[in-house]
PDB file of C-alpha atoms (C1' of nucleotides) in Angstrom:
ATOM      1  CA  MET A   1      13.498   3.113 -20.665  1.00  0.00           C
ATOM      2  CA  ASP A   2      13.443   6.260 -18.661  1.00  0.00           C
ATOM      3  CA  TYR A   3      13.010   8.996 -21.226  1.00  0.00           C
ATOM      4  CA  SER A   4      13.501  11.656 -18.616  1.00  0.00           C
ATOM      5  CA  SER A   5      17.183  10.871 -18.909  1.00  0.00           C
ATOM      6  CA  LEU A   6      17.081  12.126 -22.480  1.00  0.00           C
ATOM      7  CA  ILE A   7      16.456  15.681 -21.342  1.00  0.00           C
ATOM      8  CA  ASN A   8      19.356  17.541 -19.879  1.00  0.00           C
ATOM      9  CA  THR A   9      17.863  19.323 -16.889  1.00  0.00           C
ATOM     10  CA  SER A  10      21.178  20.031 -15.243  1.00  0.00           C
ATOM     11  CA  LEU A  11      22.107  23.583 -14.319  1.00  0.00           C
ATOM     12  CA  ASP A  12      25.199  25.155 -15.735  1.00  0.00           C
ATOM     13  CA  LEU A  13      26.605  26.498 -12.508  1.00  0.00           C
ATOM     14  CA  ASN A  14      29.841  27.660 -14.001  1.00  0.00           C
ATOM     15  CA  ILE A  15      31.795  25.442 -11.647  1.00  0.00           C
ATOM     16  CA  ILE A  16      33.775  23.601 -14.270  1.00  0.00           C
ATOM     17  CA  PRO A  17      37.413  24.690 -13.839  1.00  0.00           C
ATOM     18  CA  HIS A  18      38.045  25.648 -17.459  1.00  0.00           C
ATOM     19  CA  ARG A  19      35.071  27.981 -17.392  1.00  0.00           C
ATOM     20  CA  VAL A  20      36.368  29.817 -14.351  1.00  0.00           C
ATOM     21  CA  VAL A  21      39.282  30.888 -16.520  1.00  0.00           C
ATOM     22  CA  ASP A  22      36.760  32.461 -18.882  1.00  0.00           C
ATOM     23  CA  GLU A  23      35.959  35.147 -16.302  1.00  0.00           C
ATOM     24  CA  ALA A  24      39.065  37.103 -17.237  1.00  0.00           C
ATOM     25  CA  PRO A  25      37.908  38.191 -20.712  1.00  0.00           C
ATOM     26  CA  MET A  26      34.571  39.337 -19.227  1.00  0.00           C
ATOM     27  CA  LYS A  27      36.350  41.683 -16.792  1.00  0.00           C
ATOM     28  CA  LYS A  28      38.365  43.000 -19.666  1.00  0.00           C
ATOM     29  CA  VAL A  29      35.186  43.856 -21.550  1.00  0.00           C
ATOM     30  CA  GLU A  30      33.791  45.606 -18.450  1.00  0.00           C
ATOM     31  CA  SER A  31      36.873  47.803 -18.086  1.00  0.00           C
ATOM     32  CA  ASN A  32      36.770  48.657 -21.749  1.00  0.00           C
ATOM     33  CA  PHE A  33      33.274  50.078 -21.266  1.00  0.00           C
ATOM     34  CA  PHE A  34      34.536  52.639 -18.772  1.00  0.00           C
ATOM     35  CA  GLU A  35      37.748  53.359 -20.536  1.00  0.00           C
ATOM     36  CA  LEU A  36      35.829  54.344 -23.645  1.00  0.00           C
ATOM     37  CA  GLY A  37      33.903  56.984 -21.683  1.00  0.00           C
ATOM     38  CA  MET A  38      30.316  55.937 -22.296  1.00  0.00           C
ATOM     39  CA  LYS A  39      27.434  58.399 -22.383  1.00  0.00           C
ATOM     40  CA  PRO A  40      25.416  58.769 -19.100  1.00  0.00           C
ATOM     41  CA  SER A  41      22.436  56.738 -20.467  1.00  0.00           C
ATOM     42  CA  ILE A  42      24.690  53.874 -21.432  1.00  0.00           C
ATOM     43  CA  ASN A  43      26.402  54.141 -18.022  1.00  0.00           C
ATOM     44  CA  GLU A  44      23.018  53.771 -16.325  1.00  0.00           C
ATOM     45  CA  GLU A  45      22.255  50.775 -18.458  1.00  0.00           C
ATOM     46  CA  SER A  46      25.630  49.217 -17.759  1.00  0.00           C
ATOM     47  CA  GLY A  47      25.133  49.966 -14.074  1.00  0.00           C
ATOM     48  CA  ALA A  48      21.884  48.036 -14.112  1.00  0.00           C
ATOM     49  CA  LEU A  49      23.600  45.236 -15.961  1.00  0.00           C
ATOM     50  CA  LEU A  50      26.373  45.203 -13.379  1.00  0.00           C
ATOM     51  CA  GLU A  51      23.768  45.016 -10.635  1.00  0.00           C
ATOM     52  CA  GLU A  52      22.178  42.090 -12.433  1.00  0.00           C
ATOM     53  CA  LEU A  53      25.577  40.507 -12.893  1.00  0.00           C
ATOM     54  CA  LYS A  54      26.309  40.857  -9.171  1.00  0.00           C
ATOM     55  CA  ARG A  55      22.982  39.320  -8.313  1.00  0.00           C
ATOM     56  CA  VAL A  56      23.524  36.388 -10.696  1.00  0.00           C
ATOM     57  CA  SER A  57      27.069  35.928  -9.396  1.00  0.00           C
ATOM     58  CA  ALA A  58      25.792  35.774  -5.824  1.00  0.00           C
ATOM     59  CA  GLU A  59      23.144  33.271  -6.842  1.00  0.00           C
ATOM     60  CA  ASN A  60      25.733  31.273  -8.724  1.00  0.00           C
ATOM     61  CA  LYS A  61      27.992  31.235  -5.662  1.00  0.00           C
ATOM     62  CA  LYS A  62      25.135  30.084  -3.481  1.00  0.00           C
ATOM     63  CA  LEU A  63      24.231  27.283  -5.894  1.00  0.00           C
ATOM     64  CA  THR A  64      27.884  26.268  -6.155  1.00  0.00           C
ATOM     65  CA  GLU A  65      28.047  25.947  -2.370  1.00  0.00           C
ATOM     66  CA  MET A  66      24.899  23.853  -2.410  1.00  0.00           C
ATOM     67  CA  LEU A  67      26.323  21.622  -5.116  1.00  0.00           C
ATOM     68  CA  THR A  68      29.571  21.222  -3.177  1.00  0.00           C
ATOM     69  CA  GLU A  69      27.561  20.139  -0.159  1.00  0.00           C
ATOM     70  CA  VAL A  70      25.589  17.631  -2.266  1.00  0.00           C
ATOM     71  CA  CYS A  71      28.837  16.266  -3.712  1.00  0.00           C
ATOM     72  CA  GLU A  72      30.301  15.876  -0.225  1.00  0.00           C
ATOM     73  CA  ASN A  73      27.186  14.038   0.910  1.00  0.00           C
ATOM     74  CA  TYR A  74      27.379  11.811  -2.137  1.00  0.00           C
ATOM     75  CA  ASN A  75      31.038  10.993  -1.481  1.00  0.00           C
ATOM     76  CA  ALA A  76      30.301  10.131   2.137  1.00  0.00           C
ATOM     77  CA  LEU A  77      27.382   7.925   1.074  1.00  0.00           C
ATOM     78  CA  ARG A  78      29.450   6.269  -1.634  1.00  0.00           C
ATOM     79  CA  ASN A  79      32.284   5.467   0.792  1.00  0.00           C
ATOM     80  CA  HIS A  80      29.761   4.055   3.233  1.00  0.00           C
ATOM     81  CA  LEU A  81      28.285   1.860   0.478  1.00  0.00           C
ATOM     82  CA  MET A  82      31.750   0.605  -0.482  1.00  0.00           C
ATOM     83  CA  ASP A  83      32.476  -0.234   3.159  1.00  0.00           C
ATOM     84  CA  CYS A  84      29.209  -2.141   3.461  1.00  0.00           C
ATOM     85  CA  MET A  85      29.918  -4.105   0.286  1.00  0.00           C
ATOM     86  CA  ARG A  86      33.425  -4.950   1.455  1.00  0.00           C
ATOM     87  CA  LYS A  87      32.104  -6.227   4.774  1.00  0.00           C
ATOM     88  CA  LYS A  88      29.248  -8.199   3.182  1.00  0.00           C
ATOM     89  CA  PRO A  89      31.206 -11.353   2.117  1.00  0.00           C
ATOM     90  CA  GLU A  90      32.588 -11.748   5.650  1.00  0.00           C
ATOM     91  CA  LYS A  91      29.081 -12.055   7.040  1.00  0.00           C
ATOM     92  CA  GLU A  92      28.089 -14.900   4.732  1.00  0.00           C
ATOM     93  CA  PRO A  93      27.403 -18.072   6.661  1.00  0.00           C
ATOM     94  CA  SER A  94      29.457 -21.247   6.213  1.00  0.00           C
ATOM     95  CA  PRO A  95      31.717 -20.137   3.387  1.00  0.00           C
ATOM     96  CA  SER A  96      33.599 -23.402   3.615  1.00  0.00           C
ATOM     97  CA  LYS A  97      30.790 -25.144   1.773  1.00  0.00           C
ATOM     98  CA  LYS A  98      31.125 -22.778  -1.170  1.00  0.00           C
ATOM     99  CA  ARG A  99      33.234 -23.593  -4.153  1.00  0.00           C
ATOM    100  CA  LYS A 100      36.572 -21.850  -4.410  1.00  0.00           C
ATOM    101  CA  SER A 101      35.601 -19.976  -7.550  1.00  0.00           C
ATOM    102  CA  GLU A 102      32.303 -18.866  -6.088  1.00  0.00           C
ATOM    103  CA  SER A 103      33.834 -17.407  -2.944  1.00  0.00           C
ATOM    104  CA  SER A 104      36.507 -15.603  -4.898  1.00  0.00           C
ATOM    105  CA  ASP A 105      33.811 -14.240  -7.176  1.00  0.00           C
ATOM    106  CA  ASN A 106      32.116 -12.698  -4.201  1.00  0.00           C
ATOM    107  CA  ASN A 107      35.315 -11.042  -3.141  1.00  0.00           C
ATOM    108  CA  ASN A 108      35.921  -9.775  -6.620  1.00  0.00           C
ATOM    109  CA  ASN A 109      32.507  -8.340  -7.060  1.00  0.00           C
ATOM    110  CA  SER A 110      32.243  -6.535  -3.814  1.00  0.00           C
ATOM    111  CA  ASN A 111      34.182  -3.718  -5.427  1.00  0.00           C
ATOM    112  CA  CYS A 112      34.053  -1.844  -8.719  1.00  0.00           C
ATOM    113  CA  VAL A 113      30.501  -3.085  -8.916  1.00  0.00           C
ATOM    114  CA  PHE A 114      28.914  -0.667 -11.307  1.00  0.00           C
ATOM    115  CA  GLY A 115      31.905   0.176 -13.389  1.00  0.00           C
ATOM    116  CA  ILE A 116      31.089   3.823 -12.876  1.00  0.00           C
ATOM    117  CA  THR A 117      33.656   6.507 -12.452  1.00  0.00           C
ATOM    118  CA  ASN A 118      32.656   9.896 -11.247  1.00  0.00           C
ATOM    119  CA  GLY A 119      34.999  12.757 -11.975  1.00  0.00           C
ATOM    120  CA  ASN A 120      33.890  14.732  -8.922  1.00  0.00           C
ATOM    121  CA  SER A 121      34.565  11.900  -6.539  1.00  0.00           C
ATOM    122  CA  ALA A 122      37.768  10.608  -8.056  1.00  0.00           C
ATOM    123  CA  GLU A 123      39.889  12.176  -5.351  1.00  0.00           C
ATOM    124  CA  SER A 124      37.720  10.706  -2.612  1.00  0.00           C
ATOM    125  CA  SER A 125      38.453   7.073  -3.430  1.00  0.00           C
ATOM    126  CA  SER A 126      40.705   5.648  -0.767  1.00  0.00           C
ATOM    127  CA  THR A 127      44.012   3.967  -1.479  1.00  0.00           C
ATOM    128  CA  ASP A 128      42.578   0.838   0.069  1.00  0.00           C
ATOM    129  CA  GLU A 129      39.784   0.840  -2.502  1.00  0.00           C
ATOM    130  CA  GLU A 130      42.269   1.450  -5.307  1.00  0.00           C
ATOM    131  CA  SER A 131      44.463  -1.443  -4.263  1.00  0.00           C
ATOM    132  CA  ILE A 132      41.463  -3.752  -4.110  1.00  0.00           C
ATOM    133  CA  CYS A 133      40.311  -2.610  -7.535  1.00  0.00           C
ATOM    134  CA  LYS A 134      43.795  -3.200  -8.930  1.00  0.00           C
ATOM    135  CA  LYS A 135      43.848  -6.648  -7.382  1.00  0.00           C
ATOM    136  CA  VAL A 136      40.409  -7.359  -8.786  1.00  0.00           C
ATOM    137  CA  SER A 137      41.350  -6.273 -12.296  1.00  0.00           C
ATOM    138  CA  LYS A 138      44.460  -8.434 -12.097  1.00  0.00           C
ATOM    139  CA  GLU A 139      42.443 -11.469 -11.111  1.00  0.00           C
ATOM    140  CA  GLU A 140      39.820 -10.719 -13.705  1.00  0.00           C
ATOM    141  CA  THR A 141      42.353 -10.807 -16.486  1.00  0.00           C
ATOM    142  CA  ILE A 142      43.315 -14.273 -15.385  1.00  0.00           C
ATOM    143  CA  LYS A 143      39.773 -15.538 -15.139  1.00  0.00           C
ATOM    144  CA  ALA A 144      36.710 -14.586 -17.105  1.00  0.00           C
ATOM    145  CA  LYS A 145      35.713 -10.953 -16.690  1.00  0.00           C
ATOM    146  CA  ILE A 146      33.009 -10.761 -14.046  1.00  0.00           C
ATOM    147  CA  SER A 147      30.852  -7.805 -13.210  1.00  0.00           C
ATOM    148  CA  ARG A 148      27.753  -7.327 -11.126  1.00  0.00           C
ATOM    149  CA  ALA A 149      24.817  -4.968 -11.441  1.00  0.00           C
ATOM    150  CA  TYR A 150      22.044  -4.118  -9.025  1.00  0.00           C
ATOM    151  CA  VAL A 151      18.744  -3.265 -10.632  1.00  0.00           C
ATOM    152  CA  ARG A 152      15.627  -2.162  -8.840  1.00  0.00           C
ATOM    153  CA  ALA A 153      12.511  -4.105  -9.823  1.00  0.00           C
ATOM    154  CA  GLU A 154       9.038  -4.588  -8.457  1.00  0.00           C
ATOM    155  CA  ALA A 155       9.083  -7.126  -5.624  1.00  0.00           C
ATOM    156  CA  SER A 156       5.854  -8.582  -7.024  1.00  0.00           C
ATOM    157  CA  ASP A 157       7.410  -9.034 -10.434  1.00  0.00           C
ATOM    158  CA  LYS A 158       8.473 -12.676 -10.581  1.00  0.00           C
ATOM    159  CA  SER A 159      10.314 -12.443 -13.890  1.00  0.00           C
ATOM    160  CA  LEU A 160      14.071 -12.248 -13.416  1.00  0.00           C
ATOM    161  CA  ILE A 161      14.613  -9.960 -16.389  1.00  0.00           C
ATOM    162  CA  VAL A 162      17.321  -7.319 -16.376  1.00  0.00           C
ATOM    163  CA  LYS A 163      17.081  -5.149 -19.467  1.00  0.00           C
ATOM    164  CA  ASP A 164      20.608  -4.289 -20.565  1.00  0.00           C
ATOM    165  CA  GLY A 165      20.092  -4.149 -24.316  1.00  0.00           C
ATOM    166  CA  TYR A 166      21.521  -7.572 -25.036  1.00  0.00           C
ATOM    167  CA  GLN A 167      19.597 -10.619 -26.149  1.00  0.00           C
ATOM    168  CA  TRP A 168      19.615 -13.443 -23.612  1.00  0.00           C
ATOM    169  CA  ARG A 169      18.405 -17.040 -23.695  1.00  0.00           C
ATOM    170  CA  LYS A 170      17.470 -18.589 -20.395  1.00  0.00           C
ATOM    171  CA  TYR A 171      18.926 -22.052 -19.961  1.00  0.00           C
ATOM    172  CA  GLY A 172      18.296 -22.844 -16.353  1.00  0.00           C
ATOM    173  CA  GLN A 173      16.879 -21.850 -12.999  1.00  0.00           C
ATOM    174  CA  LYS A 174      17.872 -22.997  -9.533  1.00  0.00           C
ATOM    175  CA  VAL A 175      17.000 -22.282  -5.952  1.00  0.00           C
ATOM    176  CA  THR A 176      20.260 -21.767  -4.115  1.00  0.00           C
ATOM    177  CA  ARG A 177      20.969 -22.493  -0.492  1.00  0.00           C
ATOM    178  CA  ASP A 178      21.732 -18.963   0.669  1.00  0.00           C
ATOM    179  CA  ASN A 179      18.768 -17.301  -1.023  1.00  0.00           C
ATOM    180  CA  PRO A 180      15.096 -18.376  -1.124  1.00  0.00           C
ATOM    181  CA  SER A 181      14.642 -16.601  -4.452  1.00  0.00           C
ATOM    182  CA  PRO A 182      15.465 -18.672  -7.545  1.00  0.00           C
ATOM    183  CA  ARG A 183      18.548 -17.885  -9.587  1.00  0.00           C
ATOM    184  CA  ALA A 184      18.096 -17.701 -13.359  1.00  0.00           C
ATOM    185  CA  TYR A 185      20.889 -18.572 -15.804  1.00  0.00           C
ATOM    186  CA  PHE A 186      21.157 -16.798 -19.158  1.00  0.00           C
ATOM    187  CA  LYS A 187      23.445 -17.063 -22.182  1.00  0.00           C
ATOM    188  CA  CYS A 188      23.940 -14.297 -24.721  1.00  0.00           C
ATOM    189  CA  SER A 189      21.960 -15.376 -27.763  1.00  0.00           C
ATOM    190  CA  PHE A 190      22.774 -12.406 -29.990  1.00  0.00           C
ATOM    191  CA  ALA A 191      25.871 -14.114 -31.401  1.00  0.00           C
ATOM    192  CA  PRO A 192      26.121 -17.926 -31.330  1.00  0.00           C
ATOM    193  CA  SER A 193      29.792 -17.804 -30.394  1.00  0.00           C
ATOM    194  CA  CYS A 194      29.386 -15.203 -27.650  1.00  0.00           C
ATOM    195  CA  PRO A 195      30.646 -16.736 -24.371  1.00  0.00           C
ATOM    196  CA  VAL A 196      28.932 -14.286 -22.017  1.00  0.00           C
ATOM    197  CA  LYS A 197      26.705 -15.676 -19.301  1.00  0.00           C
ATOM    198  CA  LYS A 198      24.458 -13.899 -16.874  1.00  0.00           C
ATOM    199  CA  LYS A 199      23.023 -14.950 -13.523  1.00  0.00           C
ATOM    200  CA  VAL A 200      20.056 -13.063 -12.106  1.00  0.00           C
ATOM    201  CA  GLN A 201      18.788 -13.413  -8.557  1.00  0.00           C
ATOM    202  CA  ARG A 202      16.905 -11.260  -6.112  1.00  0.00           C
ATOM    203  CA  SER A 203      18.920  -9.742  -3.311  1.00  0.00           C
ATOM    204  CA  VAL A 204      18.554 -11.482   0.055  1.00  0.00           C
ATOM    205  CA  GLU A 205      18.405  -8.147   1.867  1.00  0.00           C
ATOM    206  CA  ASP A 206      16.007  -6.410  -0.498  1.00  0.00           C
ATOM    207  CA  GLN A 207      13.646  -8.457  -2.608  1.00  0.00           C
ATOM    208  CA  SER A 208      12.989  -5.480  -4.855  1.00  0.00           C
ATOM    209  CA  VAL A 209      16.606  -5.515  -6.036  1.00  0.00           C
ATOM    210  CA  LEU A 210      17.766  -7.856  -8.785  1.00  0.00           C
ATOM    211  CA  VAL A 211      21.425  -8.853  -8.712  1.00  0.00           C
ATOM    212  CA  ALA A 212      22.754  -9.588 -12.195  1.00  0.00           C
ATOM    213  CA  THR A 213      26.182 -11.216 -12.456  1.00  0.00           C
ATOM    214  CA  TYR A 214      27.872 -11.068 -15.844  1.00  0.00           C
ATOM    215  CA  GLU A 215      30.658 -13.482 -16.772  1.00  0.00           C
ATOM    216  CA  GLY A 216      32.902 -12.974 -19.772  1.00  0.00           C
ATOM    217  CA  GLU A 217      33.063 -10.348 -22.473  1.00  0.00           C
ATOM    218  CA  HIS A 218      30.847  -9.940 -25.530  1.00  0.00           C
ATOM    219  CA  ASN A 219      32.673 -10.671 -28.784  1.00  0.00           C
ATOM    220  CA  HIS A 220      30.193  -8.611 -30.778  1.00  0.00           C
ATOM    221  CA  PRO A 221      28.949  -5.015 -30.781  1.00  0.00           C
ATOM    222  CA  HIS A 222      26.023  -3.917 -28.649  1.00  0.00           C
ATOM    223  CA  PRO A 223      22.794  -4.884 -30.479  1.00  0.00           C
ATOM    224  CA  SER A 224      21.395  -1.371 -30.302  1.00  0.00           C
ATOM    225  CA  GLN A 225      24.473  -0.045 -32.077  1.00  0.00           C
ATOM    226  CA  LEU A 226      23.449  -2.090 -35.081  1.00  0.00           C
ATOM    227  CA  ASP A 227      19.856  -0.913 -35.023  1.00  0.00           C
ATOM    228  CA  ALA A 228      19.458   2.512 -36.600  1.00  0.00           C
ATOM    229  CA  SER A 229      15.953   2.908 -35.215  1.00  0.00           C
ATOM    230  CA  ILE A 230      17.289   3.067 -31.672  1.00  0.00           C
ATOM    231  CA  ARG A 231      20.623   4.635 -32.455  1.00  0.00           C
ATOM    232  CA  LEU A 232      20.413   7.046 -29.539  1.00  0.00           C
ATOM    233  CA  ARG A 233      20.088   4.327 -27.003  1.00  0.00           C
ATOM    234  CA  PRO A 234      23.777   3.503 -26.473  1.00  0.00           C
ATOM    235  CA  LEU A 235      24.282   7.012 -25.143  1.00  0.00           C
ATOM    236  CA  PHE A 236      22.114   6.080 -22.214  1.00  0.00           C
ATOM    237  CA  ASP A 237      23.188   2.512 -21.798  1.00  0.00           C
ATOM    238  CA  PRO A 238      25.017   2.414 -18.464  1.00  0.00           C
ATOM    239  CA  TRP A 239      27.319  -0.372 -19.609  1.00  0.00           C
ATOM    240  CA  PHE A 240      28.668   1.521 -22.585  1.00  0.00           C
ATOM    241  CA  SER A 241      27.926   5.170 -22.211  1.00  0.00           C
ATOM    242  CA  PRO A 242      30.520   7.593 -20.949  1.00  0.00           C
ATOM    243  CA  LEU A 243      27.578   9.898 -20.318  1.00  0.00           C
ATOM    244  CA  PHE A 244      26.111   7.614 -17.687  1.00  0.00           C
ATOM    245  CA  SER A 245      26.114   9.997 -14.767  1.00  0.00           C
ATOM    246  CA  LEU A 246      25.533   9.664 -11.079  1.00  0.00           C
ATOM    247  CA  SER A 247      22.019  11.044 -11.357  1.00  0.00           C
ATOM    248  CA  GLN A 248      21.156   8.523 -14.042  1.00  0.00           C
ATOM    249  CA  PHE A 249      22.628   5.804 -11.876  1.00  0.00           C
ATOM    250  CA  VAL A 250      20.504   6.862  -8.932  1.00  0.00           C
ATOM    251  CA  ARG A 251      17.416   6.878 -11.113  1.00  0.00           C
ATOM    252  CA  ALA A 252      18.045   3.571 -12.858  1.00  0.00           C
ATOM    253  CA  TYR A 253      20.097   1.496 -10.461  1.00  0.00           C
ATOM    254  CA  CYS A 254      19.562   1.995  -6.824  1.00  0.00           C
ATOM    255  CA  TYR A 255      20.910  -0.263  -4.121  1.00  0.00           C
ATOM    256  CA  THR A 256      20.006   0.501  -0.557  1.00  0.00           C
TER     257      THR A 256
ATOM    258  C1'  DC B   1       7.230 -23.619 -37.151  1.00  0.00           C
ATOM    259  C1'  DG B   2      10.965 -21.520 -34.958  1.00  0.00           C
ATOM    260  C1'  DA B   3      12.458 -19.266 -30.892  1.00  0.00           C
ATOM    261  C1'  DC B   4      12.203 -19.142 -26.255  1.00  0.00           C
ATOM    262  C1'  DT B   5      11.034 -20.841 -21.433  1.00  0.00           C
ATOM    263  C1'  DT B   6      10.410 -24.343 -17.979  1.00  0.00           C
ATOM    264  C1'  DT B   7      11.992 -27.901 -15.152  1.00  0.00           C
ATOM    265  C1'  DG B   8      13.727 -32.368 -13.758  1.00  0.00           C
ATOM    266  C1'  DA B   9      17.921 -34.936 -14.542  1.00  0.00           C
ATOM    267  C1'  DC B  10      22.604 -35.057 -14.730  1.00  0.00           C
ATOM    268  C1'  DC B  11      27.524 -33.672 -13.964  1.00  0.00           C
ATOM    269  C1'  DG B  12      31.490 -32.286 -11.506  1.00  0.00           C
ATOM    270  C1'  DG B  13      33.775 -29.844  -7.631  1.00  0.00           C
ATOM    271  C1'  DC B  14      34.210 -29.696  -2.831  1.00  0.00           C
ATOM    272  C1'  DG B  15      34.162 -30.883   2.179  1.00  0.00           C
ATOM    273  C1'  DC B  16      33.816 -34.425   5.445  1.00  0.00           C
TER     274       DC B  16
ATOM    275  C1'  DG C   1      33.438 -42.752  -1.179  1.00  0.00           C
ATOM    276  C1'  DC C   2      29.396 -40.157  -0.126  1.00  0.00           C
ATOM    277  C1'  DG C   3      26.418 -36.356   0.028  1.00  0.00           C
ATOM    278  C1'  DC C   4      25.715 -31.538  -0.887  1.00  0.00           C
ATOM    279  C1'  DC C   5      25.513 -27.917  -3.950  1.00  0.00           C
ATOM    280  C1'  DG C   6      25.864 -24.919  -8.054  1.00  0.00           C
ATOM    281  C1'  DG C   7      25.867 -25.112 -12.882  1.00  0.00           C
ATOM    282  C1'  DT C   8      24.357 -27.111 -17.252  1.00  0.00           C
ATOM    283  C1'  DC C   9      21.718 -30.033 -20.380  1.00  0.00           C
ATOM    284  C1'  DA C  10      17.848 -31.273 -22.943  1.00  0.00           C
ATOM    285  C1'  DA C  11      13.096 -32.743 -23.627  1.00  0.00           C
ATOM    286  C1'  DA C  12       8.636 -30.914 -23.263  1.00  0.00           C
ATOM    287  C1'  DG C  13       5.766 -27.020 -23.226  1.00  0.00           C
ATOM    288  C1'  DT C  14       4.460 -22.274 -24.655  1.00  0.00           C
ATOM    289  C1'  DC C  15       3.982 -18.371 -27.552  1.00  0.00           C
ATOM    290  C1'  DG C  16       3.706 -15.337 -31.516  1.00  0.00           C
TER     291       DG C  16
END
DNA sequence: CGACTTTGACCGGCGC
DNA sequence: GCGCCGGTCAAAGTCG
């Protein structure tokens, strides 16, 4: 586990909308200072403070602009990634040989892959993407819920283990036609009745990326939620944490 | 000794 | 019907 994610190193840039509203009371306090007719020494001090405030405001503005630029870059990159993933199934050779369910799985999973929503980029998602996601969710309710995760791992590491907090029992391994790397089959072994299955295989494009495909939904709580010794962990579990941010995603799960 | 992994055999869906 | 392929089973092996 990446413990660096436990430390909040983010800057409070005062860009959150509800905080912008908070500027009004500050101005009110400033005006009160002058209205009360402060002594010259206090005026000097307040003048210095105002100078400092101006400087900090300018710095804040500069940082806000930088952050906006970073967000724009991220949105552009994200859209590009979505486009690539949408195009990917079309490039697959001889789809006719594939089973119906398998090919539809590919179509389903090319979108909404990480189950991550980013508040900053919500407005950037295209209507096309939304309609596909709606279609996917519709189909998923009919069939077993399927999700896919991309996890970076050492290319030299032969074990097909994706640590997601759950307990898995491997029940098979196969070499598939479209990928020289073997595919491992896992069942959730935390609860005997849990129907969830997981397939793990290295990406064809990038051998250092493990592709984990989850089928079904767990009918039991996350194991770490039951273990008091690691109670903090769910906060940083990408599959369950609302706090799983873009930066954490980039650190933990990176697909190039 | 129990839990887990490995791996060849088997099963069933699909295209021809 | 046959062969291909992905998915699953289950016996044997491994490990703590």
